[in-house]
CSV table of C-alpha atoms and ligand atoms in Angstrom, one decimal:
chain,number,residue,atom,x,y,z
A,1,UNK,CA,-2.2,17.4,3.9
A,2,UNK,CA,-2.0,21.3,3.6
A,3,UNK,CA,1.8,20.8,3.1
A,4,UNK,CA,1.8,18.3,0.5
A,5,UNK,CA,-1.0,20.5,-1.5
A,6,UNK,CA,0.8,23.2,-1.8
A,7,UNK,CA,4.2,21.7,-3.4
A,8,UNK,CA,1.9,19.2,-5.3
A,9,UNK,CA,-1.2,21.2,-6.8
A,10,UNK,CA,-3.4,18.8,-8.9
A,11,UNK,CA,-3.9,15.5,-8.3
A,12,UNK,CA,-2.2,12.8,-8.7
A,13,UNK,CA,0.7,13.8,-6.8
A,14,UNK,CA,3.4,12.2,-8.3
A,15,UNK,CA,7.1,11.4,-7.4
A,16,UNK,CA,9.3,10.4,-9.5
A,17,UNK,CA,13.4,9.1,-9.7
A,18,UNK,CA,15.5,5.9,-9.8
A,19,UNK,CA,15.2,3.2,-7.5
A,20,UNK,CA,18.9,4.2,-6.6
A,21,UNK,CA,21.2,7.0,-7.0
A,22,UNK,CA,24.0,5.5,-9.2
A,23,UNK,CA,26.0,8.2,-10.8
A,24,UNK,CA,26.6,12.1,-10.9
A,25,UNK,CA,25.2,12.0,-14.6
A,26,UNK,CA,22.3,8.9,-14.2
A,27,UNK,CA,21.0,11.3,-11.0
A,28,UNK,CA,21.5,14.5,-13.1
A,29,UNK,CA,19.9,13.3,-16.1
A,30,UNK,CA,16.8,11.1,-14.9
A,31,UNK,CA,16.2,14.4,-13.1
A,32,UNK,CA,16.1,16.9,-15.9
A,33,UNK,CA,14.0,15.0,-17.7
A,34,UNK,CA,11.2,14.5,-15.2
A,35,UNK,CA,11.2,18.1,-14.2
A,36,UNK,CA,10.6,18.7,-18.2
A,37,UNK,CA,7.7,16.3,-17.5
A,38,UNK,CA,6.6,18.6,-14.6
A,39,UNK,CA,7.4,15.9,-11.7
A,40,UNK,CA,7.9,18.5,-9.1
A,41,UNK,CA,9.1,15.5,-6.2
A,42,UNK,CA,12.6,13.7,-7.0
A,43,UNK,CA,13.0,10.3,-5.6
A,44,UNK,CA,16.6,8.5,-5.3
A,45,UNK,CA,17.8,6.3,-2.7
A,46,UNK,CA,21.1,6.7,-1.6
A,47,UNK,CA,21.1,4.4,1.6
A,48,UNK,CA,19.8,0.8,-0.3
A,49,UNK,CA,18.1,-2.1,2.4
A,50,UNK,CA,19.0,-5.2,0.3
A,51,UNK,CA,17.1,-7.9,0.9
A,52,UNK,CA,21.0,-10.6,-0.1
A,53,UNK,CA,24.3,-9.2,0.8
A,54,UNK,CA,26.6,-8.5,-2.0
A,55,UNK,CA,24.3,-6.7,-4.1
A,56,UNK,CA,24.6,-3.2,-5.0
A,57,UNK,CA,24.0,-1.1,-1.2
A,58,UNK,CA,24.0,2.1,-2.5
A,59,UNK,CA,26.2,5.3,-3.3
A,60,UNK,CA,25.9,6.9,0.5
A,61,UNK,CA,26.9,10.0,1.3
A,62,UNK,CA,28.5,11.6,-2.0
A,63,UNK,CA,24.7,11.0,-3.6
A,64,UNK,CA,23.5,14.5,-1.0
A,65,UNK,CA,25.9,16.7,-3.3
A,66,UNK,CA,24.2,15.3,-6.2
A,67,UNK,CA,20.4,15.6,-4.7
A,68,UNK,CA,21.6,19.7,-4.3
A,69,UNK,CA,22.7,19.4,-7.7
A,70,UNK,CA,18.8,18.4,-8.9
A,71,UNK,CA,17.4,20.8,-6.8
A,72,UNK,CA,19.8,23.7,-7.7
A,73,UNK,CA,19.6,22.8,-11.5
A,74,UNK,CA,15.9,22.1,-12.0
A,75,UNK,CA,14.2,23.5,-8.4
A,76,UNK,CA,12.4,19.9,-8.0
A,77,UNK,CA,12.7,19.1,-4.1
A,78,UNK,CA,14.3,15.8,-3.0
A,79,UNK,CA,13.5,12.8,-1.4
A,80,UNK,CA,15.5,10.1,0.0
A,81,UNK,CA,15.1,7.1,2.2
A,82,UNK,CA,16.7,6.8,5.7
A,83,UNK,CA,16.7,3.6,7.5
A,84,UNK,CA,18.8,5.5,11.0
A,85,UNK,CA,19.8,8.2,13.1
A,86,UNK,CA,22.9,8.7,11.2
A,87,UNK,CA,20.9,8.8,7.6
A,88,UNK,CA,19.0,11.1,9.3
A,89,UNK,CA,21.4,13.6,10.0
A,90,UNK,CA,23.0,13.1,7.4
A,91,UNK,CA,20.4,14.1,4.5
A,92,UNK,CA,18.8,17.0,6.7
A,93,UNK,CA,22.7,18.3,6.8
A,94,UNK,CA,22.5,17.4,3.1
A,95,UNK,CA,19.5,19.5,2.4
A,96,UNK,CA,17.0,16.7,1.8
A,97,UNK,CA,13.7,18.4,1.4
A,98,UNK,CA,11.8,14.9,2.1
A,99,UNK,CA,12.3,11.5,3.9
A,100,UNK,CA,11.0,8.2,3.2
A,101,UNK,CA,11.1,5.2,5.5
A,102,UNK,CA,11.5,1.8,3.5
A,103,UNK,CA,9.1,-1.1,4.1
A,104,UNK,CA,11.4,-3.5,6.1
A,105,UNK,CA,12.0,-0.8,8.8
A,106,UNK,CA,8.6,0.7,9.2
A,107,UNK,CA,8.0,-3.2,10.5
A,108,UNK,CA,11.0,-2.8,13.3
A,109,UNK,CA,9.5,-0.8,16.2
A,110,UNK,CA,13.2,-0.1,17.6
A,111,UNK,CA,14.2,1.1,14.3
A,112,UNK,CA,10.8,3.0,14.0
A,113,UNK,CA,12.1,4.7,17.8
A,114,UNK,CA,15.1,5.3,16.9
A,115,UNK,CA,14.6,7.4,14.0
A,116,UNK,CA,11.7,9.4,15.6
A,117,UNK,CA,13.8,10.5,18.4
A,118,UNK,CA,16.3,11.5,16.3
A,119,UNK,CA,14.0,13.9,13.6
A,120,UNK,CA,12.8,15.3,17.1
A,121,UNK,CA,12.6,19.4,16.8
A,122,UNK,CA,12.6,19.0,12.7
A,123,UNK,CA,9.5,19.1,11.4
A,124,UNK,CA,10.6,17.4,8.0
A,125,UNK,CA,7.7,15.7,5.9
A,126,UNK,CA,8.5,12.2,6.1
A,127,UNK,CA,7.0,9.4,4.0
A,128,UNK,CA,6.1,5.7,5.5
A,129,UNK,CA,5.8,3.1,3.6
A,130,UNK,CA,3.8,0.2,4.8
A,131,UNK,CA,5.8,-2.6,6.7
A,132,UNK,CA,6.5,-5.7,4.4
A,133,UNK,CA,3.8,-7.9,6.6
A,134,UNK,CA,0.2,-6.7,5.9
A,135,UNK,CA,0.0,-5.5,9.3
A,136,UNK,CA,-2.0,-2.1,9.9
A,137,UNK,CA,-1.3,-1.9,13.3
A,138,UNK,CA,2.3,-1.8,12.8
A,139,UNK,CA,2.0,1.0,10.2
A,140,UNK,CA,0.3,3.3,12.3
A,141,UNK,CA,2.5,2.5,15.2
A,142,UNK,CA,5.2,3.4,12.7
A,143,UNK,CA,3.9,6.8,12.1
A,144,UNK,CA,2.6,7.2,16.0
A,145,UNK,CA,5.9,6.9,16.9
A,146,UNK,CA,6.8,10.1,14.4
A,147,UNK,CA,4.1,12.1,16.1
A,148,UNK,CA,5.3,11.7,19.4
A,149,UNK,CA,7.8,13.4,18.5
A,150,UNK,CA,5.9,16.3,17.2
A,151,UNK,CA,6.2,15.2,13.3
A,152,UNK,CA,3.4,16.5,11.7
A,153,UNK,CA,4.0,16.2,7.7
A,154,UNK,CA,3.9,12.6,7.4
A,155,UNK,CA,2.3,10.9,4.1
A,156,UNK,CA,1.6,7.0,3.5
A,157,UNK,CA,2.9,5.2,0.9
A,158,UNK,CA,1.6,1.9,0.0
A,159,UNK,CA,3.8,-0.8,-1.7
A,160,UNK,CA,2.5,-4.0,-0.7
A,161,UNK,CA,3.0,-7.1,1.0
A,162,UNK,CA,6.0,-9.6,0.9
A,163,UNK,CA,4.4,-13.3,-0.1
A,164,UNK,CA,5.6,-16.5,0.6
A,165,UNK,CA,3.9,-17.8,-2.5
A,166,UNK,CA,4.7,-16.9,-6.5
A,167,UNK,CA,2.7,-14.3,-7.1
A,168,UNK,CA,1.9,-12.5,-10.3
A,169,UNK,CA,3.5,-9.6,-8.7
A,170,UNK,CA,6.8,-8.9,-7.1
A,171,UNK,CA,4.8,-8.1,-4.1
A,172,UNK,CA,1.1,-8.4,-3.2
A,173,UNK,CA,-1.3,-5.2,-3.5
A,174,UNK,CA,-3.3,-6.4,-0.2
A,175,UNK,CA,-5.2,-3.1,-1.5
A,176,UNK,CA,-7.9,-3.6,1.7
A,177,UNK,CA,-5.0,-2.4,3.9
A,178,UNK,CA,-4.5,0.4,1.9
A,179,UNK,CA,-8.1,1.4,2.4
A,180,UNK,CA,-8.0,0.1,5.8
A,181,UNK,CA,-5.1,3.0,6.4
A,182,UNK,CA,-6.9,5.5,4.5
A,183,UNK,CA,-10.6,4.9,6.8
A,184,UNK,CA,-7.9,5.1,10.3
A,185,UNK,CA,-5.9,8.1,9.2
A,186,UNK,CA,-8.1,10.1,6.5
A,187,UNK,CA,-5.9,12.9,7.5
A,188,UNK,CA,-2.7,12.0,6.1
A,189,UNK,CA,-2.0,11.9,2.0
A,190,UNK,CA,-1.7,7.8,0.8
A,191,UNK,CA,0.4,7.6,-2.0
A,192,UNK,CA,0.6,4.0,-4.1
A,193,UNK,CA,4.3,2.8,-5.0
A,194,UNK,CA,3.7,0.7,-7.8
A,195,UNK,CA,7.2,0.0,-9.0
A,196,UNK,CA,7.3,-2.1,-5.7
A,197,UNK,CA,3.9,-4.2,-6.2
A,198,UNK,CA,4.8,-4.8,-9.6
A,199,UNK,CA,8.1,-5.6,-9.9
A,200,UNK,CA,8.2,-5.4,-13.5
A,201,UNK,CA,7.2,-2.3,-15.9
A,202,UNK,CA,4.7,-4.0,-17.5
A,203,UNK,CA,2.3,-4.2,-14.7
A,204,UNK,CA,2.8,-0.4,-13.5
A,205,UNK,CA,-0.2,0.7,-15.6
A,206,UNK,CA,-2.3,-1.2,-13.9
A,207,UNK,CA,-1.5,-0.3,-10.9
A,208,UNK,CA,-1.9,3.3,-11.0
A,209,UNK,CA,-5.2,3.2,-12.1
A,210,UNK,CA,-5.9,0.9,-9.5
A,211,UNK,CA,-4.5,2.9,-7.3
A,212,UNK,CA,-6.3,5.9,-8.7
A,213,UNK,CA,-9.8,4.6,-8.8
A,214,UNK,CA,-9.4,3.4,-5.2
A,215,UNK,CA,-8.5,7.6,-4.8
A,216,UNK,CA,-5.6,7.4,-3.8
A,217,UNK,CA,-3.9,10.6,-3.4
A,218,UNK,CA,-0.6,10.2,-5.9
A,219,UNK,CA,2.1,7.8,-6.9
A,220,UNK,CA,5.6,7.0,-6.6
A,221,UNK,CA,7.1,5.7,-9.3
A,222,UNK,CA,10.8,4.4,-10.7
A,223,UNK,CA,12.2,6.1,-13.2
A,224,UNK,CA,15.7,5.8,-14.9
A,225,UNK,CA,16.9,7.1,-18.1
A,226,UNK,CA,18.1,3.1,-18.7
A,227,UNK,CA,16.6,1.2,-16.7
A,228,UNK,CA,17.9,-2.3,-17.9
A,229,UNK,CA,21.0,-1.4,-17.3
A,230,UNK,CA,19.7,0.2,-13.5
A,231,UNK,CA,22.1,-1.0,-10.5
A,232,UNK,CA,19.3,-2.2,-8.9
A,233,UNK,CA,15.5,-2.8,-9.6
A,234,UNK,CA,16.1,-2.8,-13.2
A,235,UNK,CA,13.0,-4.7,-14.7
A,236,UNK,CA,10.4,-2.1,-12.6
A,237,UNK,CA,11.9,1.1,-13.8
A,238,UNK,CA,11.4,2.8,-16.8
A,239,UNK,CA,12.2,6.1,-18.6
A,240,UNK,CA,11.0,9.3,-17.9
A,241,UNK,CA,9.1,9.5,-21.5
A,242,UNK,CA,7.7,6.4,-20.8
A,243,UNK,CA,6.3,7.6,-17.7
A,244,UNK,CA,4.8,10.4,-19.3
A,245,UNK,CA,2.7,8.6,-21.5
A,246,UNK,CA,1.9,6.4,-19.1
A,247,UNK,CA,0.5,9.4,-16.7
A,248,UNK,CA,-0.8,10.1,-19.3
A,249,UNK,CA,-3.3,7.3,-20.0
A,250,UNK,CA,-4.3,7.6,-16.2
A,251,UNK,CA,-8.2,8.0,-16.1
A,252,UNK,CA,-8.2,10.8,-12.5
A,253,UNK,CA,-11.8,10.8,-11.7
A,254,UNK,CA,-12.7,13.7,-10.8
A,255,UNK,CA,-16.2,14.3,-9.7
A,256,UNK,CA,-18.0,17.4,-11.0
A,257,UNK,CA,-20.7,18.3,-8.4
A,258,UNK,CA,-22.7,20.4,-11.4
A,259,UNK,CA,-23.2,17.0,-13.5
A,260,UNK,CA,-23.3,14.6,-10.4
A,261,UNK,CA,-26.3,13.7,-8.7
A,262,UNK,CA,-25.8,13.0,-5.1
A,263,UNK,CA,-29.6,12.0,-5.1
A,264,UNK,CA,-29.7,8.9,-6.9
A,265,UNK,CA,-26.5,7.7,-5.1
A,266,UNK,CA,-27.7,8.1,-1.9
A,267,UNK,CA,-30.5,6.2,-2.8
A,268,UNK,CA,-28.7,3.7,-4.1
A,269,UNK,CA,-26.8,3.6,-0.7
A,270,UNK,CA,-30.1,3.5,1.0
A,271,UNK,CA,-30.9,0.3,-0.7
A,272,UNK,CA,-27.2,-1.0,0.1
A,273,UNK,CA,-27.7,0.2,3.9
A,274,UNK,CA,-30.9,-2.2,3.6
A,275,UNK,CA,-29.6,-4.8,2.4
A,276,UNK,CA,-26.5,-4.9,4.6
A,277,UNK,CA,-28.9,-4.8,8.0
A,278,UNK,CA,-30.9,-7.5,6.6
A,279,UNK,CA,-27.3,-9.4,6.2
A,280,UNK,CA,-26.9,-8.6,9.9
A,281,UNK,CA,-29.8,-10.4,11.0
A,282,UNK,CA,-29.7,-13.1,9.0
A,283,UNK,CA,-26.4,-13.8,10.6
A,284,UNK,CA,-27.6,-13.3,13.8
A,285,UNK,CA,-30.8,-16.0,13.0
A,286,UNK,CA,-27.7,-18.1,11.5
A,287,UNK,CA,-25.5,-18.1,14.8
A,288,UNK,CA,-28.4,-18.9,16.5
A,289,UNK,CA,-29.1,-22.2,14.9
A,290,UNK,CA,-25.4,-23.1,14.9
A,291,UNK,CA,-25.6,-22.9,19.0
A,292,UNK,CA,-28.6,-25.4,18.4
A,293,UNK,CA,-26.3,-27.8,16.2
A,294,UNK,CA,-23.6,-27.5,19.0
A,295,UNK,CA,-25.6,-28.3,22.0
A,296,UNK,CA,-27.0,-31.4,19.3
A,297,UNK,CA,-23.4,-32.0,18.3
A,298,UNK,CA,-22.4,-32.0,22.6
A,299,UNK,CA,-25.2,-34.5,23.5
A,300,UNK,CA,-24.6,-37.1,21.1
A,301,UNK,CA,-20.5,-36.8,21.2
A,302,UNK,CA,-20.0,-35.0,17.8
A,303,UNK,CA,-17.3,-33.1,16.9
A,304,UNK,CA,-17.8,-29.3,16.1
A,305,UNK,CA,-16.1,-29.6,12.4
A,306,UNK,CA,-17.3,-32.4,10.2
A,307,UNK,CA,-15.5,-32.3,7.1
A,308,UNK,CA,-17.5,-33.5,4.5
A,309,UNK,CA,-20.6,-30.7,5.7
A,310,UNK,CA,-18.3,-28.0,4.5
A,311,UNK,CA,-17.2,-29.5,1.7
A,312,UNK,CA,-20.5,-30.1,0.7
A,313,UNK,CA,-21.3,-26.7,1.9
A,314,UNK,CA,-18.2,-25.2,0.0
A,315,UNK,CA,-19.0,-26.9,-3.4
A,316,UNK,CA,-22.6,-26.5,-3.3
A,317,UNK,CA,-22.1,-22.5,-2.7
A,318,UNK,CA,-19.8,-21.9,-4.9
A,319,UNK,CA,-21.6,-23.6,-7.4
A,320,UNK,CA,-24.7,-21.4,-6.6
A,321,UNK,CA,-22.5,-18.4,-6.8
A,322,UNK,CA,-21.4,-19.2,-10.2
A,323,UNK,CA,-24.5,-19.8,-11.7
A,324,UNK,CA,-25.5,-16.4,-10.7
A,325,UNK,CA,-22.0,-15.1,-12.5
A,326,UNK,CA,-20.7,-13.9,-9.2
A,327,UNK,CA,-17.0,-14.2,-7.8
A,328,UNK,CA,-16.7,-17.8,-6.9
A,329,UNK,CA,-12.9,-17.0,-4.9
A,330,UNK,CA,-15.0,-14.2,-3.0
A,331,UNK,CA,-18.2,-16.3,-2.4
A,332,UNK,CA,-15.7,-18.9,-1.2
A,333,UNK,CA,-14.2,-16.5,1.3
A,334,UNK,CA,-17.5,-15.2,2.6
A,335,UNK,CA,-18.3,-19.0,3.5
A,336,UNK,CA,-15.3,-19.9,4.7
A,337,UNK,CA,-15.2,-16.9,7.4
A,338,UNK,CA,-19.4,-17.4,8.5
A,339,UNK,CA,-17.9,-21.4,8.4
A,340,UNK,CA,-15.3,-20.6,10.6
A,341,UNK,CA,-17.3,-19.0,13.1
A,342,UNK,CA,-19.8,-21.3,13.4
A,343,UNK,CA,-17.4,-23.9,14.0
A,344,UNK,CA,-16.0,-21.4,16.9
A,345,UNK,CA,-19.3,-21.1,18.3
A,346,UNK,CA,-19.9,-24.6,18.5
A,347,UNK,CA,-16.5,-25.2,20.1
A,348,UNK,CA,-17.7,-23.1,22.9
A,349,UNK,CA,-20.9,-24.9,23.0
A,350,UNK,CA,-18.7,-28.4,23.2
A,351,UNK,CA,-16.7,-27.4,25.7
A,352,UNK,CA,-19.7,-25.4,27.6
B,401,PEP,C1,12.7,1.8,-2.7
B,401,PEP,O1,11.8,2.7,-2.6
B,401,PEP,O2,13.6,1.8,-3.5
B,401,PEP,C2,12.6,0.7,-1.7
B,401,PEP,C3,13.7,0.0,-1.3
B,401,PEP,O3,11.4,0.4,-1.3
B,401,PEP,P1,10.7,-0.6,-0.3
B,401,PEP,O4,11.1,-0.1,1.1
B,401,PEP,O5,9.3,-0.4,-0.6
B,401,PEP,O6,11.2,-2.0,-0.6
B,402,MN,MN1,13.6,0.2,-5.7
């Protein structure tokens, strides 16, 4: 964290560039502008993962000389992603102050190997983005495997989940996973990438503040000096004075302990910490009765799940919910999981 303070400063910690390094003057130029801005982190990637062959793979080596050329010409360090061995000695031989790994090979445990033995003895800060399946496990394999080798700058980036369905977004937040990461691994710095989620500019506001009032610790974010005419992710990006004033919109919260009374919040917490024990045991009371219905359901040759009980369950709860103006998709959720674990229960009891 120390690391990424000290180049950083305030909060949010942002980092900034194109989604790919295209030319000499696109590289040179995006980058001169943001350093105006005071983005002190350059992003460009040089090495592209494509999801279709054919599409635009990325400049490769020759985009190192023009990374030096940013850093020499404004003195913003550089990041860049690597997705090998050979990227990786590649951009530390380039100077590359910072490495990201991409989404689709944080998910690939040999990949994820790979790369870790080869960083071994350079302690370079390396970024990990989460893996494209909302898997936490795998993330923190992902960076496990960098800290066996003795890797000790590593930050989190989250960018969200590929979906089979058409989403709203280019990629789904699945923002629980991003505090799931954050309660496993409070010691490494989570940036949000919400070019990625998005998909499209219009969204990226959003986003951030999402992503800042779930305190995150910074962003990385697309930026192109024209982005329509970007060789790849052209609708997400925008220009550096666009991002600007939208940074600049942000609400950071940032708590002042003089004004703030930690008093009436931890009451309030009290109350919540009651309330959340008394959920406990009504579960428990719950759970109870459900083993009653099985052993009910068992003597008189009853299946555990009877359809038309949860629907009725379903549609009379959600009902409920909404007359007391609460989330009826969450209320839903919360039935279907204590539904689903009755009917569990009750399978055991069947087969008992
Ligand atoms: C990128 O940052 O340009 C990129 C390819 O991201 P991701 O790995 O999140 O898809
Ligand atoms: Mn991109």
């Amino acid at each position: 964290m120390k690391y990424f303070a000290d180049i950083f400063g305030d909060k949010p910690w942002i980092i900034s560039g194109p989604c790919s390094a295209e030319t000499k003057e696109q590289t040179l130029e995006t980058a001169r502008q943001l350093a105006s801005n005071g983005i002190k982190v350059f992003r460009a990637g040089i090495w592209k993962p494509r999801t279709r062959p054919g599409n635009f793979e990325g400049v490769g080596e020759i985009g190192l000389e023009w990374l030096q050329d940013v850093k020499r010409e404004t003195g913003m360090l550089t990041a860049t992603e690597v997705a090998n061995a050979k990227h990786v000695w590649s951009a530390i031989k380039g100077g590359i102050d910072i490495i990201w790994i991409g989404a689709r090979t944080t998910a690939n445990p040999f990949m994820m190997q790979d790369i870790a033995e080869s960083l071994k003895g350079c302690n370079i800060p390396v970024l990990v983005k989460n893996p494209v399946n909302p898997d936490v496990e795998l993330w923190l394999g992902a960076i496990e495997r960098l800290e066996s080798v003795g890797l000790s700058k590593i930050g989190l980036i989250h960018r969200g989940f590929s979906s089979y369905e058409k989403i709203l977004y280019r990629n789904e937040p699945g923002w629980k996973i991003g505090m799931e990461i954050k309660r496993r691994r409070p010691d490494l710095p989570l940036f949000c990438d919400p070019s990625h989620i998005a998909g499209k500019r219009d969204y990226l506001f959003e986003l951030s503040q999402k992503a800042m009032d779930l305190n995150f610790d910074g962003l990385m974010i697309e930026s192109h000096i024209n982005p329509d005419k970007a060789w790849s992710d052209a609708k997400q990006q925008l220009t550096p004075a666009a991002l600007k004033e939208m940074l600049g919109k942000l609400v950071v919260r940032k708590v002042n302990p003089a004004t703030a009374s930690m008093e009436s919040l931890n009451e309030l917490r009290f109350h919540i910490d009651q309330m959340d024990s008394d959920i406990i045991d009504m579960l428990r009371k719950r759970m109870d009765v459900c083993v009653k219905i099985g052993e009910y359901k068992k003597a008189n040759n009853m299946t555990a799940f009877q359809p038309s009980r949860w629907d009725s369950i379903l549609t009379k709860y959600v009902g409920m919910a909404k007359e007391r103006d609460l989330d009826e998709n969450f209320v839903a959720q919360v039935f279907s999981a204590i539904h689903d674990a009755s009917v569990n229960v009750q399978t055991k009891v069947l087969n008992s």
